[in-house]
Coordinates of C-alpha atoms (C1' of nucleotides) in Angstrom, one line a residue:
Chain A
M12 CA 70.2 148.0 88.2
S13 CA 69.5 149.2 91.9
G14 CA 68.8 152.9 90.4
R15 CA 65.8 153.7 92.0
K16 CA 67.7 155.3 94.8
I17 CA 70.3 158.0 94.3
I18 CA 73.7 156.8 95.4
S19 CA 75.4 159.3 97.3
F20 CA 78.9 159.3 95.8
E21 CA 80.3 161.2 99.2
N22 CA 80.3 158.1 101.0
I23 CA 81.7 155.5 98.7
K24 CA 85.4 155.8 100.4
V25 CA 84.3 153.9 103.1
A26 CA 86.9 151.0 104.5
C27 CA 86.1 147.4 104.0
E28 CA 85.2 147.1 107.5
N29 CA 82.1 149.1 107.0
C30 CA 81.2 148.4 103.7
S31 CA 77.9 146.9 103.3
L32 CA 79.3 144.3 100.9
V33 CA 81.5 142.8 103.5
S34 CA 79.7 139.6 103.7
L35 CA 79.7 139.2 100.1
C36 CA 83.1 140.2 99.2
L37 CA 86.8 139.4 100.0
P38 CA 86.5 139.9 103.6
M39 CA 84.1 137.4 104.5
G40 CA 85.3 135.5 107.3
L41 CA 88.5 137.4 107.9
D42 CA 89.3 138.6 111.6
P43 CA 89.3 142.4 111.6
D44 CA 92.9 142.8 111.7
D45 CA 93.0 140.9 108.5
V46 CA 90.0 143.1 107.2
E47 CA 92.5 146.2 107.9
K48 CA 95.3 144.9 106.1
L49 CA 93.1 144.1 103.1
D50 CA 91.7 147.7 103.4
E51 CA 95.1 148.9 102.8
I52 CA 95.6 147.5 99.3
V53 CA 91.9 148.2 98.0
K54 CA 91.9 151.1 95.9
R55 CA 88.8 153.3 95.7
N56 CA 88.5 155.2 92.2
R57 CA 85.9 157.7 91.6
P58 CA 82.7 156.8 89.9
L59 CA 82.7 155.2 86.5
H60 CA 79.9 156.2 84.0
R61 CA 77.8 154.3 81.4
G62 CA 80.0 153.0 78.6
D63 CA 83.5 153.4 80.6
H64 CA 85.8 150.4 80.5
L65 CA 87.4 148.4 83.4
F66 CA 89.5 146.9 81.2
R67 CA 89.5 145.5 77.6
E68 CA 90.5 142.2 76.4
G69 CA 94.4 141.7 75.8
D70 CA 95.1 144.3 78.3
K71 CA 97.8 143.4 80.9
F72 CA 96.4 142.2 84.0
H73 CA 97.0 144.3 87.2
S74 CA 94.0 144.2 89.6
L75 CA 90.7 142.5 90.4
F76 CA 87.8 144.6 90.7
V77 CA 84.8 144.5 93.0
V78 CA 81.3 146.3 92.1
K79 CA 80.4 148.4 95.0
A80 CA 77.4 150.2 93.5
G81 CA 76.1 149.7 89.9
S82 CA 76.4 147.2 87.5
V83 CA 79.1 146.0 85.0
K84 CA 79.0 143.5 82.0
T85 CA 81.7 141.5 80.9
Y86 CA 82.1 140.0 77.5
A87 CA 84.1 138.7 74.8
P88 CA 84.5 140.5 71.7
S89 CA 85.0 138.9 68.6
E90 CA 87.0 140.4 65.5
D91 CA 84.0 140.9 63.4
G92 CA 82.3 143.4 65.7
G93 CA 80.1 140.8 67.4
E94 CA 80.6 139.7 71.2
Q95 CA 79.4 137.1 73.5
V96 CA 78.2 138.6 76.8
L97 CA 79.7 136.7 79.7
G98 CA 78.1 137.9 82.7
F99 CA 76.4 140.8 84.4
H100 CA 78.1 141.7 87.8
L101 CA 76.2 143.2 90.6
P102 CA 77.7 145.0 93.9
G103 CA 79.8 142.5 96.0
E104 CA 80.7 140.4 92.9
L105 CA 84.5 140.1 91.7
I106 CA 85.5 140.6 88.1
G107 CA 88.8 139.8 86.2
L108 CA 89.4 136.3 87.7
D109 CA 89.9 134.7 84.4
A110 CA 93.1 137.0 83.8
I111 CA 95.4 135.4 86.7
E112 CA 96.3 132.8 84.2
N113 CA 98.1 134.6 81.6
E114 CA 98.3 137.9 83.4
E115 CA 96.4 139.3 80.4
H116 CA 92.4 139.9 80.3
H117 CA 90.6 137.3 78.7
C118 CA 87.5 139.5 78.0
S119 CA 86.5 143.1 78.4
A120 CA 84.4 144.7 81.2
K121 CA 82.2 147.8 80.7
V122 CA 80.1 149.7 83.0
L123 CA 76.4 149.5 82.3
E124 CA 75.3 152.6 84.6
T125 CA 76.8 154.8 86.9
S126 CA 79.0 152.8 89.2
A127 CA 81.5 152.4 92.0
V128 CA 84.3 149.9 91.8
C129 CA 87.0 148.9 94.2
E130 CA 90.3 148.0 92.5
I131 CA 92.2 145.3 94.1
P132 CA 96.2 145.1 92.9
F133 CA 96.5 141.1 92.1
T134 CA 100.0 141.1 93.4
N135 CA 99.4 142.6 96.8
L136 CA 96.5 140.5 97.4
E137 CA 98.4 137.5 96.3
E138 CA 101.3 138.2 98.8
L139 CA 98.4 139.2 101.6
S140 CA 96.9 135.7 101.0
S141 CA 99.9 133.7 101.5
Q142 CA 100.3 135.3 104.8
V143 CA 96.5 135.3 105.9
P144 CA 95.4 131.5 105.1
S145 CA 91.7 132.7 105.7
L146 CA 92.2 135.0 102.9
Q147 CA 93.8 132.3 100.8
H148 CA 91.0 130.2 101.6
Q149 CA 88.4 132.8 100.6
M150 CA 90.2 133.3 97.3
Y151 CA 90.3 129.5 96.5
R152 CA 86.6 129.7 97.4
L153 CA 85.6 132.7 95.3
L154 CA 87.4 131.0 92.3
S155 CA 85.6 128.0 92.5
R156 CA 82.4 129.5 92.9
E157 CA 83.1 131.4 89.9
I158 CA 83.8 128.0 88.0
G159 CA 80.4 126.5 89.4
H160 CA 78.6 129.3 88.4
D161 CA 79.8 129.0 84.8
E162 CA 79.0 125.5 84.7
D163 CA 75.4 126.3 85.7
I164 CA 75.3 128.8 82.7
L165 CA 76.8 126.1 80.6
T166 CA 73.7 123.8 81.5
L167 CA 71.5 126.6 80.8
L168 CA 72.6 127.2 77.3
G169 CA 73.2 123.6 76.4
K170 CA 69.8 122.0 77.4
R171 CA 67.3 125.0 78.2
S172 CA 64.4 126.4 76.1
A173 CA 64.2 130.2 75.6
E174 CA 61.5 130.7 78.2
E175 CA 63.2 128.6 80.7
R176 CA 66.5 130.7 80.1
L177 CA 64.7 133.9 80.5
A178 CA 63.1 132.5 83.7
A179 CA 66.3 131.5 85.0
F180 CA 68.0 135.0 84.3
L181 CA 65.0 136.8 85.9
I182 CA 65.4 134.6 89.1
S183 CA 69.1 134.9 89.2
L184 CA 68.9 138.5 89.3
S185 CA 66.0 138.4 91.8
E186 CA 68.2 136.4 94.4
R187 CA 70.9 138.4 93.6
F188 CA 69.0 141.3 94.6
K189 CA 67.7 139.9 97.8
R190 CA 71.1 139.1 99.1
R191 CA 71.9 142.8 98.6
D192 CA 68.7 143.8 100.5
F193 CA 67.4 145.2 97.3
S194 CA 63.8 144.1 96.2
A195 CA 63.7 140.5 95.0
S196 CA 60.6 141.3 93.0
D197 CA 60.9 144.9 91.6
F198 CA 63.9 145.9 90.1
Y199 CA 65.3 148.0 87.1
L200 CA 67.6 146.2 84.3
S201 CA 70.2 147.8 83.4
M202 CA 70.9 145.9 80.4
S203 CA 69.5 146.2 77.1
R204 CA 67.3 143.3 75.4
H205 CA 69.9 143.0 73.0
E206 CA 72.6 142.2 75.9
I207 CA 70.1 139.8 77.5
G208 CA 69.4 137.9 74.3
N209 CA 73.3 137.9 73.7
Y210 CA 74.0 136.5 77.4
L211 CA 71.2 133.8 77.0
G212 CA 71.8 132.9 73.5
L213 CA 68.6 134.2 72.2
A214 CA 67.5 136.9 69.5
V215 CA 66.5 140.4 71.0
E216 CA 63.2 139.6 69.1
T217 CA 62.7 136.2 71.1
V218 CA 63.6 138.0 74.6
S219 CA 61.0 140.9 73.8
R220 CA 58.3 138.6 72.7
L221 CA 59.0 136.4 76.0
F222 CA 58.6 139.5 78.2
T223 CA 55.2 140.3 76.7
R224 CA 54.2 136.6 77.0
F225 CA 55.4 136.5 80.6
Q226 CA 53.2 139.6 81.3
D227 CA 50.2 138.3 79.6
E228 CA 50.5 135.1 81.7
G229 CA 50.7 137.1 84.8
L230 CA 54.2 136.2 85.9
L231 CA 55.6 139.6 85.9
K232 CA 54.8 143.3 85.1
V233 CA 57.3 144.7 82.7
E234 CA 57.7 148.3 81.6
R235 CA 60.5 149.1 79.6
K236 CA 63.4 148.5 82.2
H237 CA 61.3 148.3 85.3
I238 CA 60.5 144.6 86.3
Q239 CA 58.3 143.4 88.8
L240 CA 57.9 139.7 89.5
L241 CA 54.4 138.9 90.1
D242 CA 54.9 134.9 90.6
I243 CA 58.3 133.9 91.5
D244 CA 57.0 130.4 92.5
R245 CA 55.7 129.9 88.9
L246 CA 59.0 131.3 87.3
N247 CA 60.7 128.6 89.3
N248 CA 58.7 126.0 88.0
I249 CA 59.2 127.0 84.3
I250 CA 63.3 126.9 85.0
Q251 CA 62.6 123.1 86.3
G252 CA 61.2 122.4 83.1
E253 CA 57.9 121.5 84.7
E254 CA 54.3 122.7 83.7
R255 CA 54.1 124.5 80.7
N256 CA 51.1 122.7 79.0
G257 CA 52.1 119.6 80.6
N258 CA 55.2 118.4 78.7
K259 CA 58.0 117.0 80.7
R260 CA 61.5 117.3 80.0
Q261 CA 63.0 114.5 78.1
Y262 CA 66.2 113.1 79.2
T263 CA 69.4 113.6 77.0
Chain B
M11 CA 91.4 108.5 74.5
S12 CA 95.0 107.5 73.9
G13 CA 94.0 104.0 73.8
R14 CA 96.3 102.9 70.6
K15 CA 99.1 101.9 73.2
I16 CA 98.7 99.6 76.0
I17 CA 99.3 101.3 79.3
S18 CA 101.6 99.8 81.7
F19 CA 99.9 99.9 85.1
E20 CA 103.3 98.6 86.9
N21 CA 105.0 102.1 86.4
I22 CA 102.2 104.6 87.6
K23 CA 103.5 104.9 91.0
V24 CA 106.1 107.1 89.9
A25 CA 106.8 110.5 91.8
C26 CA 105.8 113.8 90.5
E27 CA 109.1 114.6 89.8
N28 CA 109.3 111.6 87.2
C29 CA 105.9 112.3 85.8
S30 CA 105.5 113.1 82.1
L31 CA 102.6 115.2 82.9
V32 CA 104.8 117.6 85.1
S33 CA 104.8 120.4 82.8
L34 CA 100.9 120.2 82.8
C35 CA 100.1 119.7 86.3
L36 CA 100.4 121.4 89.6
P37 CA 104.2 121.2 90.1
M38 CA 104.5 123.2 87.0
G39 CA 107.2 125.9 88.0
L40 CA 108.0 124.4 91.6
D41 CA 111.4 123.9 92.5
P42 CA 112.7 120.2 93.0
D43 CA 112.2 120.6 97.0
D44 CA 108.7 121.5 96.5
V45 CA 107.8 119.2 94.2
E46 CA 108.9 116.6 96.6
K47 CA 106.7 118.1 99.3
L48 CA 103.9 118.1 96.8
D49 CA 104.6 114.5 96.0
E50 CA 104.2 113.5 99.5
I51 CA 100.4 114.2 99.7
V52 CA 99.8 112.9 96.5
K53 CA 97.9 109.8 96.7
R54 CA 98.1 107.2 93.7
N55 CA 95.3 104.8 93.4
R56 CA 94.9 101.5 91.4
P57 CA 93.7 101.9 88.1
L58 CA 90.1 102.6 87.5
H59 CA 87.6 101.2 84.9
R60 CA 85.0 102.7 82.5
G61 CA 82.1 103.5 84.3
D62 CA 83.7 104.0 87.7
H63 CA 83.0 107.2 89.5
L64 CA 85.7 109.7 91.1
F65 CA 82.8 111.3 93.2
R66 CA 79.2 112.3 92.7
E67 CA 77.3 115.4 92.5
G68 CA 76.6 115.9 96.3
D69 CA 79.4 114.1 97.8
K70 CA 81.5 115.8 100.5
F71 CA 84.9 117.3 98.8
H72 CA 88.1 115.8 100.1
S73 CA 90.5 116.0 97.2
L74 CA 91.1 117.2 93.7
F75 CA 91.7 114.4 91.1
V76 CA 94.4 114.8 88.2
V77 CA 94.0 112.5 85.3
K78 CA 97.3 110.7 84.6
A79 CA 96.1 108.3 82.1
G80 CA 93.0 107.5 80.2
S81 CA 90.1 110.4 80.3
V82 CA 87.2 111.2 82.4
K83 CA 84.1 113.1 81.7
T84 CA 82.3 115.6 84.3
Y85 CA 78.7 116.0 84.3
A86 CA 75.7 117.6 86.0
P87 CA 73.2 115.1 86.6
S88 CA 69.4 116.4 86.6
E89 CA 66.4 114.9 88.6
D90 CA 64.6 113.5 85.8
G91 CA 67.5 111.2 84.8
G92 CA 69.4 113.5 81.8
E93 CA 72.6 115.0 82.4
Q94 CA 74.8 118.0 81.2
V95 CA 78.2 116.9 80.3
L96 CA 80.5 119.5 81.6
G97 CA 83.7 118.5 80.2
F98 CA 86.1 115.9 79.0
H99 CA 89.4 115.3 80.9
L100 CA 92.5 114.2 79.6
P101 CA 96.0 113.6 81.2
G102 CA 97.2 116.1 83.2
E103 CA 94.0 117.9 83.7
L104 CA 92.6 118.6 87.3
I105 CA 88.9 117.6 88.2
G106 CA 87.0 118.9 91.2
L107 CA 87.9 122.6 91.5
D108 CA 84.2 123.5 91.5
A109 CA 83.7 122.0 94.8
I110 CA 86.1 124.1 96.6
E111 CA 83.6 126.4 97.3
N112 CA 81.1 124.5 99.6
E113 CA 83.1 121.5 100.2
E114 CA 80.6 119.6 98.1
H115 CA 80.9 118.2 94.8
H116 CA 78.7 120.5 92.2
C117 CA 78.9 117.5 89.6
S118 CA 79.9 113.9 89.2
A119 CA 82.8 112.6 87.5
K120 CA 82.9 109.3 85.8
V121 CA 85.7 107.3 83.8
L122 CA 85.2 107.0 80.4
E123 CA 88.0 104.0 79.7
T124 CA 90.7 102.3 82.0
S125 CA 92.3 105.2 83.7
A126 CA 94.9 106.3 86.3
V127 CA 94.3 109.2 88.5
C128 CA 96.2 110.8 91.3
E129 CA 94.3 112.1 94.2
I130 CA 95.3 115.2 95.9
P131 CA 93.6 115.9 99.5
F132 CA 92.9 119.7 99.6
T133 CA 93.4 120.4 102.9
N134 CA 97.0 119.3 102.6
L135 CA 97.3 121.0 99.3
E136 CA 96.0 124.2 100.6
E137 CA 98.2 124.2 103.8
L138 CA 101.4 123.5 101.5
S139 CA 100.3 126.2 99.1
S140 CA 100.4 128.8 102.0
Q141 CA 103.7 127.6 102.6
V142 CA 105.1 127.8 99.0
P143 CA 104.0 130.8 97.2
S144 CA 104.9 129.5 93.7
L145 CA 102.6 126.6 94.6
Q146 CA 99.7 129.3 95.5
H147 CA 100.4 131.1 92.6
Q148 CA 100.1 127.7 90.2
M149 CA 96.9 127.1 92.2
Y150 CA 95.2 130.5 91.2
R151 CA 96.6 130.2 87.7
L152 CA 94.9 126.4 87.4
L153 CA 91.8 127.8 88.9
S154 CA 91.6 131.2 86.6
R155 CA 92.2 129.1 83.5
E156 CA 89.4 126.7 84.3
I157 CA 87.3 130.0 84.4
G158 CA 88.8 131.2 81.0
H159 CA 88.1 127.9 79.6
D160 CA 84.2 127.4 80.6
E161 CA 84.0 131.1 79.3
D162 CA 85.3 129.7 75.9
I163 CA 82.8 127.0 75.8
L164 CA 79.9 129.6 76.9
T165 CA 80.7 131.2 73.7
L166 CA 80.7 128.0 71.7
L167 CA 77.2 127.4 73.0
G168 CA 75.9 130.9 72.7
K169 CA 76.6 131.7 69.4
R170 CA 78.2 128.9 67.2
S171 CA 76.4 126.8 64.7
A172 CA 76.2 122.9 64.9
E173 CA 79.4 122.3 62.3
E174 CA 81.5 125.0 64.3
R175 CA 80.8 123.3 67.6
L176 CA 82.1 119.9 66.4
A177 CA 85.0 121.4 64.5
A178 CA 86.0 123.3 67.7
F179 CA 85.4 120.2 69.8
L180 CA 88.0 118.3 67.7
I181 CA 90.4 120.9 67.4
S182 CA 90.6 121.2 71.1
L183 CA 91.2 117.5 71.4
S184 CA 93.7 117.4 68.9
E185 CA 95.5 120.4 70.6
R186 CA 95.4 118.6 73.8
F187 CA 96.7 115.5 72.6
K188 CA 99.4 117.0 71.0
R189 CA 100.5 118.8 74.2
R190 CA 100.6 115.5 75.8
D191 CA 102.7 114.0 72.8
F192 CA 100.2 112.1 71.4
S193 CA 99.0 112.4 67.8
A194 CA 97.6 115.8 66.6
S195 CA 95.8 114.3 63.8
D196 CA 95.0 110.5 64.6
F197 CA 93.2 109.7 67.9
Y198 CA 90.4 107.5 69.5
L199 CA 87.5 109.0 70.9
S200 CA 86.6 107.5 74.4
M201 CA 83.3 109.3 74.7
S202 CA 80.2 108.3 72.9
R203 CA 78.4 110.5 70.1
H204 CA 75.7 110.9 72.5
E205 CA 78.2 112.2 75.3
I206 CA 79.7 114.6 72.5
G207 CA 76.3 115.9 71.5
N208 CA 75.3 116.5 74.9
Y209 CA 78.5 118.4 75.5
L210 CA 78.0 120.4 72.7
G211 CA 74.4 121.0 73.0
L212 CA 73.3 119.2 69.8
A213 CA 71.3 115.9 69.3
V214 CA 72.9 112.4 68.7
E215 CA 72.0 112.5 65.1
T216 CA 73.2 115.8 64.4
V217 CA 76.7 114.9 65.6
S218 CA 76.6 111.6 63.6
R219 CA 75.7 113.5 60.6
L220 CA 78.3 116.2 60.9
F221 CA 81.0 113.3 61.2
T222 CA 79.7 112.0 57.7
R223 CA 79.5 115.3 56.3
F224 CA 83.3 116.3 57.4
Q225 CA 84.4 113.0 56.1
D226 CA 82.7 113.7 52.8
E227 CA 84.1 117.0 52.5
G228 CA 87.7 115.6 53.2
L229 CA 88.1 117.0 56.6
L230 CA 88.9 113.9 58.3
K231 CA 88.4 110.3 58.4
V232 CA 86.3 108.6 60.9
E233 CA 85.5 104.9 61.7
R234 CA 83.7 104.4 64.5
K235 CA 85.7 106.0 67.5
H236 CA 88.9 106.3 65.4
I237 CA 89.6 110.0 63.9
Q238 CA 92.0 111.0 61.6
L239 CA 92.0 114.8 61.1
L240 CA 93.1 115.3 57.4
D241 CA 92.7 119.2 57.0
I242 CA 93.2 120.9 60.4
D243 CA 93.5 124.4 58.7
R244 CA 90.4 124.1 57.1
L245 CA 88.6 122.8 60.5
N246 CA 90.3 126.1 62.1
N247 CA 88.4 127.8 59.5
I248 CA 85.1 126.6 60.2
I249 CA 85.6 127.5 63.7
Q250 CA 86.1 131.3 62.9
G251 CA 83.0 131.0 61.0
E252 CA 84.5 131.9 57.9
E253 CA 84.0 130.1 54.5
R254 CA 81.2 127.5 54.2
N255 CA 79.6 128.5 51.0
G256 CA 80.6 132.3 51.6
N257 CA 78.6 133.5 54.1
K258 CA 80.0 135.5 57.1
R259 CA 79.1 135.7 60.7
Q260 CA 76.6 138.3 61.6
Y261 CA 77.4 140.1 64.9
T262 CA 74.9 140.0 67.4
Chain C
dG10 C1' 61.4 171.5 70.2
dA11 C1' 62.0 169.1 65.9
dA12 C1' 65.2 165.8 63.6
dA13 C1' 67.8 161.7 64.2
dC14 C1' 69.2 158.0 66.7
dT15 C1' 68.6 153.8 68.9
dA16 C1' 65.9 150.4 71.7
dC17 C1' 62.0 148.0 71.7
dT18 C1' 57.9 145.7 69.8
dT19 C1' 55.0 143.1 67.2
dG20 C1' 54.0 140.3 62.7
dA21 C1' 55.5 137.1 58.8
dT22 C1' 58.4 133.7 57.0
dC23 C1' 62.1 130.7 57.0
dC24 C1' 65.4 127.0 58.2
dA25 C1' 69.0 124.6 61.1
dG26 C1' 68.5 121.5 64.1
dA27 C1' 65.3 118.3 67.0
dT28 C1' 62.4 114.5 67.1
dC29 C1' 60.8 110.7 65.0
dA30 C1' 61.5 106.2 63.0
dA31 C1' 64.2 102.5 60.8
dT32 C1' 68.0 99.9 60.1
dC33 C1' 72.5 98.6 60.8
dC34 C1' 76.8 97.6 63.2
dT35 C1' 79.9 95.8 66.9
dC36 C1' 80.8 93.9 70.8
dG37 C1' 80.0 91.3 74.9
dC38 C1' 77.7 86.9 76.4
dT39 C1' 76.2 82.3 76.7
Chain D
dA17 C1' 78.4 80.4 66.4
dG18 C1' 74.3 82.8 67.5
dC19 C1' 72.0 86.4 70.3
dG20 C1' 71.0 90.6 72.4
dA21 C1' 71.3 95.2 73.4
dG22 C1' 73.4 99.5 73.1
dG23 C1' 75.7 102.7 69.9
dA24 C1' 75.6 104.6 65.3
dT25 C1' 73.8 105.8 61.1
dT26 C1' 70.5 107.5 57.6
dG27 C1' 66.2 109.2 56.2
dA28 C1' 61.4 112.1 56.9
dT29 C1' 59.2 115.3 59.0
dC30 C1' 58.4 118.9 62.5
dT31 C1' 59.4 123.3 64.9
dG32 C1' 61.2 126.6 68.2
dG33 C1' 63.3 130.6 67.5
dA34 C1' 66.2 132.9 64.1
dT35 C1' 65.6 136.4 60.6
dC36 C1' 63.5 139.6 57.9
dA37 C1' 60.5 143.7 57.7
dA38 C1' 57.9 147.3 59.8
dG39 C1' 56.3 150.2 62.8
dT40 C1' 56.5 152.8 67.6
dA41 C1' 58.3 154.9 71.4
dG42 C1' 61.9 156.8 74.2
dT43 C1' 66.7 159.7 73.9
dT44 C1' 70.1 162.6 72.6
dT45 C1' 71.4 166.7 70.0
dC46 C1' 71.5 170.9 68.5

DNA sequence: GAAACTACTTGATCCAGATCAATCCTCGCT
DNA sequence: AGCGAGGATTGATCTGGATCAAGTAGTTTC
């Protein structure tokens, strides 16, 4: 993801107040003094590489993580070697919220490409949030948003056809890139077809076929990991279950 | 759900400290003084009846709700009259967490049977939580748990077969009843086959056939809404994707 | 720079579960 | 008591997407 531009790892040790993600991340809506307090508890680690883990299922929970550059996938491994991909996380997105309950990670988080990540020790964050009501409020909002987001995916997996799922996935990426001032219509996928399929509850082959089909229909141009969305409106129509040779969604 | 015992609506206006759900609900881990403060902001309304709404998608968000007796379903309606059932909520379970983000309800909540519900105005709760660290902590835990729970369902919908889904559903109900001191193996379903199917991403007919199949195999006894689980161990095996004529789960 | 992987694509076939189509309850109503 | 009207069951058929099976094109290793 991102990818097209070389990320300079010289300047990642910026403070929260200078961070370009300030409007997406925890500091949103905090006043400068409070951002500074938050900044003091945030750790900024050296860059991570493809395949590195932020944490694994079962690890003791210490910190939340925020993607600063690059991308991370979270997944629930199962005994037999399989996994369920739970999400792909872009810059500004928080990881590890499901671990607060038991103080133990409920899923694993693996870096998909060279990435930078901020680490926020939860005990400190929690304490700070009880002193700074606007931070507490922001925390509640972020947790709530995650729930809403999971519910959206639930609807996707429960009711939608394969093509609706892939269209929704691409539009979701597109909108998230846009908010980060990346191109909404021209981007690189940092995850494999396999991972996309797993996330969407589809077989790899189905994902591959759909990419070809979407391309044949002029909806997008795909070359390996490079995606160019050519007709976002039509992709949005597909998500609604409209058109596609006139059939309308039945209600269940 | 519950059902088999007539609920006396005379005594629902009990304080949190006397509530049998204290160990499942918000007050968990609070000391008596704090429970009293919480109690002051909780509203206890008259009983609700089948079909009543706690709120509808798009309503302004004011309060969280806790089921005290009975059961409630949450669902995301879609323009075309369809819906996605997001969850069934039993006594002690919190509803409305996904609405904190935008101060607007993200889904609708409808009462499945005569039920009692506590209403907790969120502004008050938030304020109290900033004064009572253990309440703040409990709030974070509850929100986090909800995220973890949604992720579990995601795995269910993404990878599991129809019979695995239904088995998981029944076991989940069973365990939740157990924690509430109801029978883990003998209970009434308050939702229709249609709603179960919708929740699990299955057609009504499939749900119905599976009930018959499970009964034929001696896993349970089903008569209309009345369910008796006869072989919980075997149901648990099904969830793992083990047995069932020797096939093992492939990994994806 | 060739070998050995691994990711991806494409085609052929298969099957779990959806959809279509009757009944058959069960319960609320008059 | 009889009558609807959903809700549930059961059977027959159909199909979207999984699975199986090659083949191809990048990528990593030495």
